PDB file of C-alpha atoms and ligand atoms in Angstrom:
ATOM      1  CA  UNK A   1      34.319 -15.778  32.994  1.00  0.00           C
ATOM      2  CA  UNK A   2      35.759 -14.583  29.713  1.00  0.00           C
ATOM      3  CA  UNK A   3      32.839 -14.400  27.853  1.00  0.00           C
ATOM      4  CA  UNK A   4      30.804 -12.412  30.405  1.00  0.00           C
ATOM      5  CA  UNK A   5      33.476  -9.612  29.886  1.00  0.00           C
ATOM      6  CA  UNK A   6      31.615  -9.366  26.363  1.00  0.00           C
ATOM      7  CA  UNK A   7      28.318  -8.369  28.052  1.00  0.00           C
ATOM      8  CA  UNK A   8      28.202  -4.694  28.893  1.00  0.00           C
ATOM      9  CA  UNK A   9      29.791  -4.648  25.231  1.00  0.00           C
ATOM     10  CA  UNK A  10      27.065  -6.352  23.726  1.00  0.00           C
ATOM     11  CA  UNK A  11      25.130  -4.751  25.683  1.00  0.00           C
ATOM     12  CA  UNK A  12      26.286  -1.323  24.606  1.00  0.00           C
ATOM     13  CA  UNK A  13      26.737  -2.202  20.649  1.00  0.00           C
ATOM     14  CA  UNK A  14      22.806  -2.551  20.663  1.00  0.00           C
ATOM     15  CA  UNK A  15      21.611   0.399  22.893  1.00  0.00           C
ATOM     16  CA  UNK A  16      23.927   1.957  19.816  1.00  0.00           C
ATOM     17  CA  UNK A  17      22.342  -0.111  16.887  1.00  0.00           C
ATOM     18  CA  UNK A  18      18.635   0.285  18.089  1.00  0.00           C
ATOM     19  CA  UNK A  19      19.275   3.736  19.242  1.00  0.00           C
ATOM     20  CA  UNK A  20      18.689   4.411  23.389  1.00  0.00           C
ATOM     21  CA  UNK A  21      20.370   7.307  23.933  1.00  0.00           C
ATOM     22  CA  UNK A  22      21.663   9.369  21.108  1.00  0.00           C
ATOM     23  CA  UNK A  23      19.079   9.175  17.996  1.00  0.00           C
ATOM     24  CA  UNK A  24      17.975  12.630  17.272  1.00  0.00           C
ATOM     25  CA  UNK A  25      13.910  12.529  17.901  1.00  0.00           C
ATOM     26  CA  UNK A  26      11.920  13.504  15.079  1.00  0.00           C
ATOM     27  CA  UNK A  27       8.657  13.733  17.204  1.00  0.00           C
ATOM     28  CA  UNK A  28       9.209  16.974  18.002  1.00  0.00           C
ATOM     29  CA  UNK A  29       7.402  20.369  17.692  1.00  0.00           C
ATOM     30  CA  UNK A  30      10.121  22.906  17.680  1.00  0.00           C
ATOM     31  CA  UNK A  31       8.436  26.333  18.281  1.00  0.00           C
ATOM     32  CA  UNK A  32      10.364  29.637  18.176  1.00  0.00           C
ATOM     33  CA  UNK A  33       8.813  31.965  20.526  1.00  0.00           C
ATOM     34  CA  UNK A  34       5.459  32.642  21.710  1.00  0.00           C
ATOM     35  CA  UNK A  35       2.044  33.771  20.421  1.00  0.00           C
ATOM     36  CA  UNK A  36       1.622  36.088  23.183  1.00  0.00           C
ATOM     37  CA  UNK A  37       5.201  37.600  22.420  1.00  0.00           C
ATOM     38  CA  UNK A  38       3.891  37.937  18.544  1.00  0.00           C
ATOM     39  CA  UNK A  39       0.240  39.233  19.483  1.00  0.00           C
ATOM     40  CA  UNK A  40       2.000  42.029  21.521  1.00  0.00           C
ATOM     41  CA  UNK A  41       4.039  43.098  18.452  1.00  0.00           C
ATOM     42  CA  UNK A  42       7.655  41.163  18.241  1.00  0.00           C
ATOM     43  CA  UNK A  43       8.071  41.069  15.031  1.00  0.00           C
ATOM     44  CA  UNK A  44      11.515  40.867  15.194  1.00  0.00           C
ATOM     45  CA  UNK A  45      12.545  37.513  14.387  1.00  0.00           C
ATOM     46  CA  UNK A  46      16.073  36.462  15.051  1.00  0.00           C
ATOM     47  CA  UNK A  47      16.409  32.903  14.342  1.00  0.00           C
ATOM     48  CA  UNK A  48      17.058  32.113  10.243  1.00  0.00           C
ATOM     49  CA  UNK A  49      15.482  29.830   8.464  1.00  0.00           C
ATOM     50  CA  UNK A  50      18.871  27.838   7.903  1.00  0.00           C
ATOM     51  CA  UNK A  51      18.438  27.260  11.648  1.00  0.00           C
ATOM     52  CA  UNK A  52      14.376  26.392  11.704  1.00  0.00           C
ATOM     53  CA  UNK A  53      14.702  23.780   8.455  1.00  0.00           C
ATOM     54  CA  UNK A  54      17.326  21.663  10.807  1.00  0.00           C
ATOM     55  CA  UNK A  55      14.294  21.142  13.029  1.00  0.00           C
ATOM     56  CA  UNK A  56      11.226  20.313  10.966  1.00  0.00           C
ATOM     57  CA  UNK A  57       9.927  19.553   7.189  1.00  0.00           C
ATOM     58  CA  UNK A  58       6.349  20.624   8.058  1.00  0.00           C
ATOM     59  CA  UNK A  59       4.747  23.544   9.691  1.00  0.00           C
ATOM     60  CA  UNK A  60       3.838  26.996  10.424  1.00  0.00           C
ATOM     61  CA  UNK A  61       4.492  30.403  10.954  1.00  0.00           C
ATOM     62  CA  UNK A  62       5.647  33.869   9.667  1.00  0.00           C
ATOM     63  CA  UNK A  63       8.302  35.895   8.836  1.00  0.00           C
ATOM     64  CA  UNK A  64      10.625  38.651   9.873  1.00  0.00           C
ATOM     65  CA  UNK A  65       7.915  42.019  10.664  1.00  0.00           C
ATOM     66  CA  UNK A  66       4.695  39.897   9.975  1.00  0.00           C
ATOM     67  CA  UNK A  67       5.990  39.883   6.444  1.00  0.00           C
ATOM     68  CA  UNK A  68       3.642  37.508   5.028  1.00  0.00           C
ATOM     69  CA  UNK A  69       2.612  33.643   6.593  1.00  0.00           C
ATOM     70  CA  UNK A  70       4.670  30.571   6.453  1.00  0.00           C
ATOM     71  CA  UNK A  71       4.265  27.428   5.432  1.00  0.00           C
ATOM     72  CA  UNK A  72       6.345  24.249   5.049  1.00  0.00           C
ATOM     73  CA  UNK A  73       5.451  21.083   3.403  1.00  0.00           C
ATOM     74  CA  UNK A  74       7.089  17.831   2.253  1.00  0.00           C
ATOM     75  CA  UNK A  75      10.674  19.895   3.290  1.00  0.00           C
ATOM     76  CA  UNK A  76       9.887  23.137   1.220  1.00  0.00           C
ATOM     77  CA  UNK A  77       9.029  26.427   3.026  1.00  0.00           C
ATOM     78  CA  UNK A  78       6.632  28.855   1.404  1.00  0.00           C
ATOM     79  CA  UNK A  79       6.228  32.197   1.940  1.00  0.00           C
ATOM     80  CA  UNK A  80       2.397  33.831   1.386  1.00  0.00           C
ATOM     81  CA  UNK A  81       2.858  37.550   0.622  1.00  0.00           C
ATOM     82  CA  UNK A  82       0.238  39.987   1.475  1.00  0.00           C
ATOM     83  CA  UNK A  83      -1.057  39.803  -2.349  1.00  0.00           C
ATOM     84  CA  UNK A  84      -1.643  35.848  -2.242  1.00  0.00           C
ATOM     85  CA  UNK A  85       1.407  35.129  -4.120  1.00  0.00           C
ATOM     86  CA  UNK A  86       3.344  32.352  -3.051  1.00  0.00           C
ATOM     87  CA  UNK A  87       7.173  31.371  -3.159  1.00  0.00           C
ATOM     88  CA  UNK A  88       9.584  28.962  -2.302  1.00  0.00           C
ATOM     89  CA  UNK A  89      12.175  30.273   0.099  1.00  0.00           C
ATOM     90  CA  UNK A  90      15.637  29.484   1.214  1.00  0.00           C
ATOM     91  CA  UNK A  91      16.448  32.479   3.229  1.00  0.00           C
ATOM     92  CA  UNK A  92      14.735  34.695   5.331  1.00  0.00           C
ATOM     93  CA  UNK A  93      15.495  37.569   7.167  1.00  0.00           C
ATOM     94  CA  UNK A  94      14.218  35.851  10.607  1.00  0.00           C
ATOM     95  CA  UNK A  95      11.740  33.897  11.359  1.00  0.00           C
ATOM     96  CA  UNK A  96       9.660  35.667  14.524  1.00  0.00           C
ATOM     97  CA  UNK A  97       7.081  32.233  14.979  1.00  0.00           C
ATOM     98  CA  UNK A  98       7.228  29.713  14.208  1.00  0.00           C
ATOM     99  CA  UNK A  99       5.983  25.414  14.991  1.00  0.00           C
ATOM    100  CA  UNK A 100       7.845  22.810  13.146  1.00  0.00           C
ATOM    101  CA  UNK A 101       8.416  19.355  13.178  1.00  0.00           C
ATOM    102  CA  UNK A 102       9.568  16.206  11.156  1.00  0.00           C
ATOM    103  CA  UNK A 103       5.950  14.927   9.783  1.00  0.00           C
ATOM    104  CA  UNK A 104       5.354  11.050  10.040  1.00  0.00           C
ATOM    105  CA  UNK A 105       1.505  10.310   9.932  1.00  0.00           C
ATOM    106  CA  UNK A 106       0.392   7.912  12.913  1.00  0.00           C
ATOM    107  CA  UNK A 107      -3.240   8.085  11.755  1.00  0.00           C
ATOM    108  CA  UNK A 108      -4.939   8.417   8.578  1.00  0.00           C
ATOM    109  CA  UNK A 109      -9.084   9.246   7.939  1.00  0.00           C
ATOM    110  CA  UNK A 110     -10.997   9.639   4.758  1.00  0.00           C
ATOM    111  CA  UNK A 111     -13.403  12.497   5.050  1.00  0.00           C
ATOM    112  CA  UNK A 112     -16.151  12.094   2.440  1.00  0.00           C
ATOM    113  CA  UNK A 113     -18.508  14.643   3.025  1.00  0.00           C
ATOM    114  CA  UNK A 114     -18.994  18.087   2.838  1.00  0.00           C
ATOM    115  CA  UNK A 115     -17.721  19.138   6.917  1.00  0.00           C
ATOM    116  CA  UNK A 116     -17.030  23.233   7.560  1.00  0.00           C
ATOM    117  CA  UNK A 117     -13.888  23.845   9.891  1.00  0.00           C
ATOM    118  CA  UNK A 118     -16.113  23.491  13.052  1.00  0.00           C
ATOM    119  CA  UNK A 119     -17.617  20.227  12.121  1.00  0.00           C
ATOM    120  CA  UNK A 120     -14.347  18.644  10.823  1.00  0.00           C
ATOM    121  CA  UNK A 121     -12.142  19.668  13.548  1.00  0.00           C
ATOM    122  CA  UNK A 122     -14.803  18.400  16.262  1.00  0.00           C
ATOM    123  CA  UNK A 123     -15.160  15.329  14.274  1.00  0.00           C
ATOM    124  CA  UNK A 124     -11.188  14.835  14.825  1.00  0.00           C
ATOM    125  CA  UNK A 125     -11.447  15.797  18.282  1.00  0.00           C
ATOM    126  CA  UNK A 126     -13.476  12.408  18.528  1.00  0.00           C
ATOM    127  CA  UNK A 127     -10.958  10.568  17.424  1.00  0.00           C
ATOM    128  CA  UNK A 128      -7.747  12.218  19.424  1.00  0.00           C
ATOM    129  CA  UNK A 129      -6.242   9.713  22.177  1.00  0.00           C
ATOM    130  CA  UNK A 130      -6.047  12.682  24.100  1.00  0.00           C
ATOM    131  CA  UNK A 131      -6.383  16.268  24.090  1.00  0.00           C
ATOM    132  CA  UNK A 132      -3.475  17.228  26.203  1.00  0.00           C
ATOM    133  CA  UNK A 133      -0.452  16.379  23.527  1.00  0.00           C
ATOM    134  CA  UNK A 134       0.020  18.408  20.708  1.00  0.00           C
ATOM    135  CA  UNK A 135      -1.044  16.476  16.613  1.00  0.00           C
ATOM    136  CA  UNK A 136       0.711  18.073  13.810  1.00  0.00           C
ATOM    137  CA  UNK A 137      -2.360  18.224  10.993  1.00  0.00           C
ATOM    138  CA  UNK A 138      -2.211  17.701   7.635  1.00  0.00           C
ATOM    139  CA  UNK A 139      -5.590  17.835   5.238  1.00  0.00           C
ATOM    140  CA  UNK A 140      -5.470  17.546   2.096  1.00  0.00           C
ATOM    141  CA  UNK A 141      -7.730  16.869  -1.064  1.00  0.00           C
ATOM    142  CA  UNK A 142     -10.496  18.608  -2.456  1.00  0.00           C
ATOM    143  CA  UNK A 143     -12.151  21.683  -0.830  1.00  0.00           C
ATOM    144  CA  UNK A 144     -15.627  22.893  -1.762  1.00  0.00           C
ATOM    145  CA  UNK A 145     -14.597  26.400  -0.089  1.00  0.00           C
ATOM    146  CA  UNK A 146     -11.960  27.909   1.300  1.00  0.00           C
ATOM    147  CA  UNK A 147     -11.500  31.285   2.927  1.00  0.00           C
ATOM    148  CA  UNK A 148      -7.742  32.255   3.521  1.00  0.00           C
ATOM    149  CA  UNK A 149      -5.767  35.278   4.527  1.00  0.00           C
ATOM    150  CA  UNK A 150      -2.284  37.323   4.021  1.00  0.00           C
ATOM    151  CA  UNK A 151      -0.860  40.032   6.112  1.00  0.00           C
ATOM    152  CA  UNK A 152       1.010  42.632   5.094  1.00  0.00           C
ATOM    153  CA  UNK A 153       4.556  43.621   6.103  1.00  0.00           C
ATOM    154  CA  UNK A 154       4.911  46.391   9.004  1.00  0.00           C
ATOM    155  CA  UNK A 155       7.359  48.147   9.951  1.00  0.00           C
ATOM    156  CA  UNK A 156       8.963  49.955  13.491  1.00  0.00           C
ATOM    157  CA  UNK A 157       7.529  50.586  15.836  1.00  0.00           C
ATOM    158  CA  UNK A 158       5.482  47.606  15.180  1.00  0.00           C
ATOM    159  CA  UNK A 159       1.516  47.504  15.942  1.00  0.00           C
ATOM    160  CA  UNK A 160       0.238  44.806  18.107  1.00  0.00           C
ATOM    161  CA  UNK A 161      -0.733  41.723  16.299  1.00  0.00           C
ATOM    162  CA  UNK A 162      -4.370  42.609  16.115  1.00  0.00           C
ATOM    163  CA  UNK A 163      -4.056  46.196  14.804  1.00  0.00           C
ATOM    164  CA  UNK A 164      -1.556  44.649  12.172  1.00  0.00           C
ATOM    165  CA  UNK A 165      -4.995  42.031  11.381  1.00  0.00           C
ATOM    166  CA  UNK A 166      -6.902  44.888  10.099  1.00  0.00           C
ATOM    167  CA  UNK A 167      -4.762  45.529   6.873  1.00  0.00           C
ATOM    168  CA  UNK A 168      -4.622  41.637   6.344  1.00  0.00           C
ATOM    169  CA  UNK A 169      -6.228  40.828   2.885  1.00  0.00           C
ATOM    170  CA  UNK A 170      -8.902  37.936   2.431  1.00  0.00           C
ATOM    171  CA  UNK A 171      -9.325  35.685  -0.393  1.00  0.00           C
ATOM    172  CA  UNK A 172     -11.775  32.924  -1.037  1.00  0.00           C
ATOM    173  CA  UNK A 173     -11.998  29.978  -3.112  1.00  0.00           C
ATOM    174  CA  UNK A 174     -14.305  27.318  -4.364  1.00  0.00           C
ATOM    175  CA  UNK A 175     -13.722  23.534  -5.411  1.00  0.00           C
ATOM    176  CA  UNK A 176      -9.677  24.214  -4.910  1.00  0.00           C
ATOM    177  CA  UNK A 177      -7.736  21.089  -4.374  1.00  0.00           C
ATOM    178  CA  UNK A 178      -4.528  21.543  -2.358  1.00  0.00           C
ATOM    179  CA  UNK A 179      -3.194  20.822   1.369  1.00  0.00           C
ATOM    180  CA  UNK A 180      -3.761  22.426   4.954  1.00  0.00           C
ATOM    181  CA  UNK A 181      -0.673  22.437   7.086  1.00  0.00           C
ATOM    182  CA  UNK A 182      -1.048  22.937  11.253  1.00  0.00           C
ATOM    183  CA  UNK A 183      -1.202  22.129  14.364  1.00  0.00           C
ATOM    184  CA  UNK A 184      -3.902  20.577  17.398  1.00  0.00           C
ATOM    185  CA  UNK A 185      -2.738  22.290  20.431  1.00  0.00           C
ATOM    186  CA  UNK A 186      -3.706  21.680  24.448  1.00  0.00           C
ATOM    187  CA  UNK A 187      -5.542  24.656  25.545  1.00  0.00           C
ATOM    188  CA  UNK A 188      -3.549  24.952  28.517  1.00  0.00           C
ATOM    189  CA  UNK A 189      -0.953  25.955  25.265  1.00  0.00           C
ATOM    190  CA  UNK A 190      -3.040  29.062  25.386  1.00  0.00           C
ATOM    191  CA  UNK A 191      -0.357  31.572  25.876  1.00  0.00           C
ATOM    192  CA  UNK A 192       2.410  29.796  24.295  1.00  0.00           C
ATOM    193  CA  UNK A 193       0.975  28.687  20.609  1.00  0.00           C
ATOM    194  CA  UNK A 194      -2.990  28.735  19.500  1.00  0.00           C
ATOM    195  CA  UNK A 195      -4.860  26.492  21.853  1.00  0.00           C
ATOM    196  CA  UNK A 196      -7.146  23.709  19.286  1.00  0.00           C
ATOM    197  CA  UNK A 197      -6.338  24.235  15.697  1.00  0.00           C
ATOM    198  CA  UNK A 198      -4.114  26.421  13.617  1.00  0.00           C
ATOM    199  CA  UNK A 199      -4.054  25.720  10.290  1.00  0.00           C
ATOM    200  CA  UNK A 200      -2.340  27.354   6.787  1.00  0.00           C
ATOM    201  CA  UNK A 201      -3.107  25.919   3.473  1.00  0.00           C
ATOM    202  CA  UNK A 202      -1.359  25.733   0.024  1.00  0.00           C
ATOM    203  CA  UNK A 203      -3.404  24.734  -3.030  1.00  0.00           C
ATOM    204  CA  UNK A 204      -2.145  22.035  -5.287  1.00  0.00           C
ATOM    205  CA  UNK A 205      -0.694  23.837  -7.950  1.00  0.00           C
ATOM    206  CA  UNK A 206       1.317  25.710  -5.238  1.00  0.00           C
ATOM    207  CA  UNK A 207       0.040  29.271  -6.567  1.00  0.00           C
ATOM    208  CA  UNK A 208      -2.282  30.142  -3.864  1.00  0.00           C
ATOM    209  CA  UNK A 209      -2.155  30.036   0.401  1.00  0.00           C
ATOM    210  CA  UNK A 210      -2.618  31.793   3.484  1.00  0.00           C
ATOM    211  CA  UNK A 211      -3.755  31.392   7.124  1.00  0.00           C
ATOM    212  CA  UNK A 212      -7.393  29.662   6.964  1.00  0.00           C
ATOM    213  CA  UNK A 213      -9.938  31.166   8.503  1.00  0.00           C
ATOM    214  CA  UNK A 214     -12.668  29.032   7.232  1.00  0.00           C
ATOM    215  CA  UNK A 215     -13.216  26.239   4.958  1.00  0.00           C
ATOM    216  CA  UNK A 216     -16.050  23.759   3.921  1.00  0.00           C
ATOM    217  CA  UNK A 217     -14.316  20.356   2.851  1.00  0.00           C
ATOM    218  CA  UNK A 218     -14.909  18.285   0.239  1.00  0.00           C
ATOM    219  CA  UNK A 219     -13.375  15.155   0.033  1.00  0.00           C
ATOM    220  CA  UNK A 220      -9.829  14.843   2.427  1.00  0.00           C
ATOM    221  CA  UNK A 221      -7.508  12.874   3.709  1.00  0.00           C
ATOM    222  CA  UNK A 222      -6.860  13.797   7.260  1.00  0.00           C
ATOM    223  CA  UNK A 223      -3.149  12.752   8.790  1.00  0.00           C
ATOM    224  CA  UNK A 224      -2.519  13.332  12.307  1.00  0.00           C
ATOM    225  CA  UNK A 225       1.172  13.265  13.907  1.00  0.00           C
ATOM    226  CA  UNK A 226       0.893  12.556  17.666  1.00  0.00           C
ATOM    227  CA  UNK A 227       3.625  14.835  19.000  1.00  0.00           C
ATOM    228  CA  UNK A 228       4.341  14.418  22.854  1.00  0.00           C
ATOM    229  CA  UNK A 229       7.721  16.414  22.983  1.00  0.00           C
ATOM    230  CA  UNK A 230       8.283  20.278  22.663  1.00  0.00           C
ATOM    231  CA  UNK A 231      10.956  22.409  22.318  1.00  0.00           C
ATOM    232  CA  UNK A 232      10.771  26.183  23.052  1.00  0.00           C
ATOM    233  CA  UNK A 233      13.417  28.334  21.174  1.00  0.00           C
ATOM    234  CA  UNK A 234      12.801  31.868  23.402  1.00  0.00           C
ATOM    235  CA  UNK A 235      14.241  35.320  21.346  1.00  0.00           C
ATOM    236  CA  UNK A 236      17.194  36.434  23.104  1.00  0.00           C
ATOM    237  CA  UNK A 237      16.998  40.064  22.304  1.00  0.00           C
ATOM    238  CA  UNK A 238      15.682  43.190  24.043  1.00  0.00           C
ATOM    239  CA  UNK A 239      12.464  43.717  22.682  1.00  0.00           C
ATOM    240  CA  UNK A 240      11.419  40.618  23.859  1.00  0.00           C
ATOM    241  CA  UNK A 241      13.173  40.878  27.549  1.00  0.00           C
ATOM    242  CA  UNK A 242      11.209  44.054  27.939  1.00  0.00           C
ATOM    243  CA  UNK A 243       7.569  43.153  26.825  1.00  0.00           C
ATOM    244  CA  UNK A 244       5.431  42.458  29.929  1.00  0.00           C
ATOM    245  CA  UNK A 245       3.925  39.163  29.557  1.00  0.00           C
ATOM    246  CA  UNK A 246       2.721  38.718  32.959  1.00  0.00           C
ATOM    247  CA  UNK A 247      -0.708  39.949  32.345  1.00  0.00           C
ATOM    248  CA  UNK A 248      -1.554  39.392  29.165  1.00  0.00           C
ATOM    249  CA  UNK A 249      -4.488  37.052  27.981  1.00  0.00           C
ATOM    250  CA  UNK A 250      -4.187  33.261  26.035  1.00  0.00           C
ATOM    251  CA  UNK A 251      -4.849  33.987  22.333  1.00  0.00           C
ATOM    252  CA  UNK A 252      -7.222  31.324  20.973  1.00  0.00           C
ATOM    253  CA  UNK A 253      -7.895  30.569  17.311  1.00  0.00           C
ATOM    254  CA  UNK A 254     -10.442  33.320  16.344  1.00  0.00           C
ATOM    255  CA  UNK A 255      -8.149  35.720  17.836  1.00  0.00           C
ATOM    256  CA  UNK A 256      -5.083  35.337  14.971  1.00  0.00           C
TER     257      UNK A 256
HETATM  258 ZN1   ZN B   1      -1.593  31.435  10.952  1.00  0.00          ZN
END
């Protein structure tokens, strides 16, 4: 009789040691805001990027008033300036987008031949278990080409998001080595985050990086992290209450 007294004990010390209940989950994408909130112009970021680093070592985004793109890899956040320049950085003003998470690889490929961003991402596609949870994306290795943009910093009251794209600046590359950062994304994600593939990239020498717009690869080493759990952080400020989201179109890809 004694002894089964131990049980729920026992049973409890192990739900503990093996972690039921209480482990923080690390399969996460923790996104702040929406696409459709950013496309209309709220560049207004509120959350810090003390706050964002608690929730991810790997991801994407930008910064307060569109003031460059984000990028974070291997725990260090980069900022892309409108000139190409990249830093580390520690603080930021806010943080208006942003998709984060802790990145473990589930699945590794070796990509040996020369695939453009159509042809790589559909060969991935092929390989997904399913197209309805969000991958985080990591590519890295050698590119034959790549073809990445900046935007610059704007200021009140801001443009939409696709008035703001025709200052952005464009730079291309050939035979750069370095890594691309992003996420695969259900297309019923439409107006939250970029349905299918959003993806930043950093070159190896950490100099050079922007949001891609097209690449040709060379040889890679694709790493996908199946992510099945989301977090939405909304902005709690006016701009945001007020903008009318009820009507306004999904933003895919070729859009941003
Ligand atoms: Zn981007």
């Amino acid at each position: 009789m004694l002894k089964n007294k131990f049980y729920p004990f026992l049973i409890l010390s192990l739900l503990t040691l093996f972690g039921c209940c209480h482990v923080q989950r690390r399969d996460v994408l923790y996104q702040v805001s929406t696409i459709q909130a950013l496309s209309a112009g709220d560049y207004d970021g509120q959350e810090c990027l003390c706050r964002l680093r608690r929730h991810g070592d790997f991801g994407i985004g930008t910064f307060q008033g569109l003031d460059g793109e984000l990028l974070a890899l291997d725990g260090v956040f980069y900022q892309v300036k409108v000139d190409g320049r990249v830093n580390p950085v520690s603080q930021a003003s806010g943080i208006p987008f942003a998709q984060v998470t802790f990145f473990n690889a589930d699945k590794t490929f070796s990509v040996d031949q020369e695939l453009s961003y159509a042809e790589l991402t559909r060969y991935l596609d092929k390989l997904l278990p399913s197209k309805n949870i969000f991958y985080a994306v990591k590519i890295s290795g050698l590119f034959k080409y790549m073809k990445i943009r900046s935007v610059p910093k704007q200021s009140q009251p801001y443009p939409k998001l696709d008035q703001a794209l025709k200052e952005q600046k464009v730079f291309e590359f050939y035979d750069i080595r370095g890594t691309m950062v992003g996420w695969r994304s259900p297309q019923y994600m439409e107006k939250l985050g970029v349905a299918g593939y959003h993806m930043h990239f950093i070159s190896e020498d950490r100099q050079k990086g922007g949001h891609v717009l097209d690449f040709k690869a060379g040889a890679v080493k694709a790493e996908l992290d199946k992510t099945a759990d989301f977090y939405l952080s909304l902005p709690d400020n006016p701009e945001f209450f007020e903008l009318n989201l009820g009507e306004a179109g999904g933003i895919d890809a070729e859009k941003i």
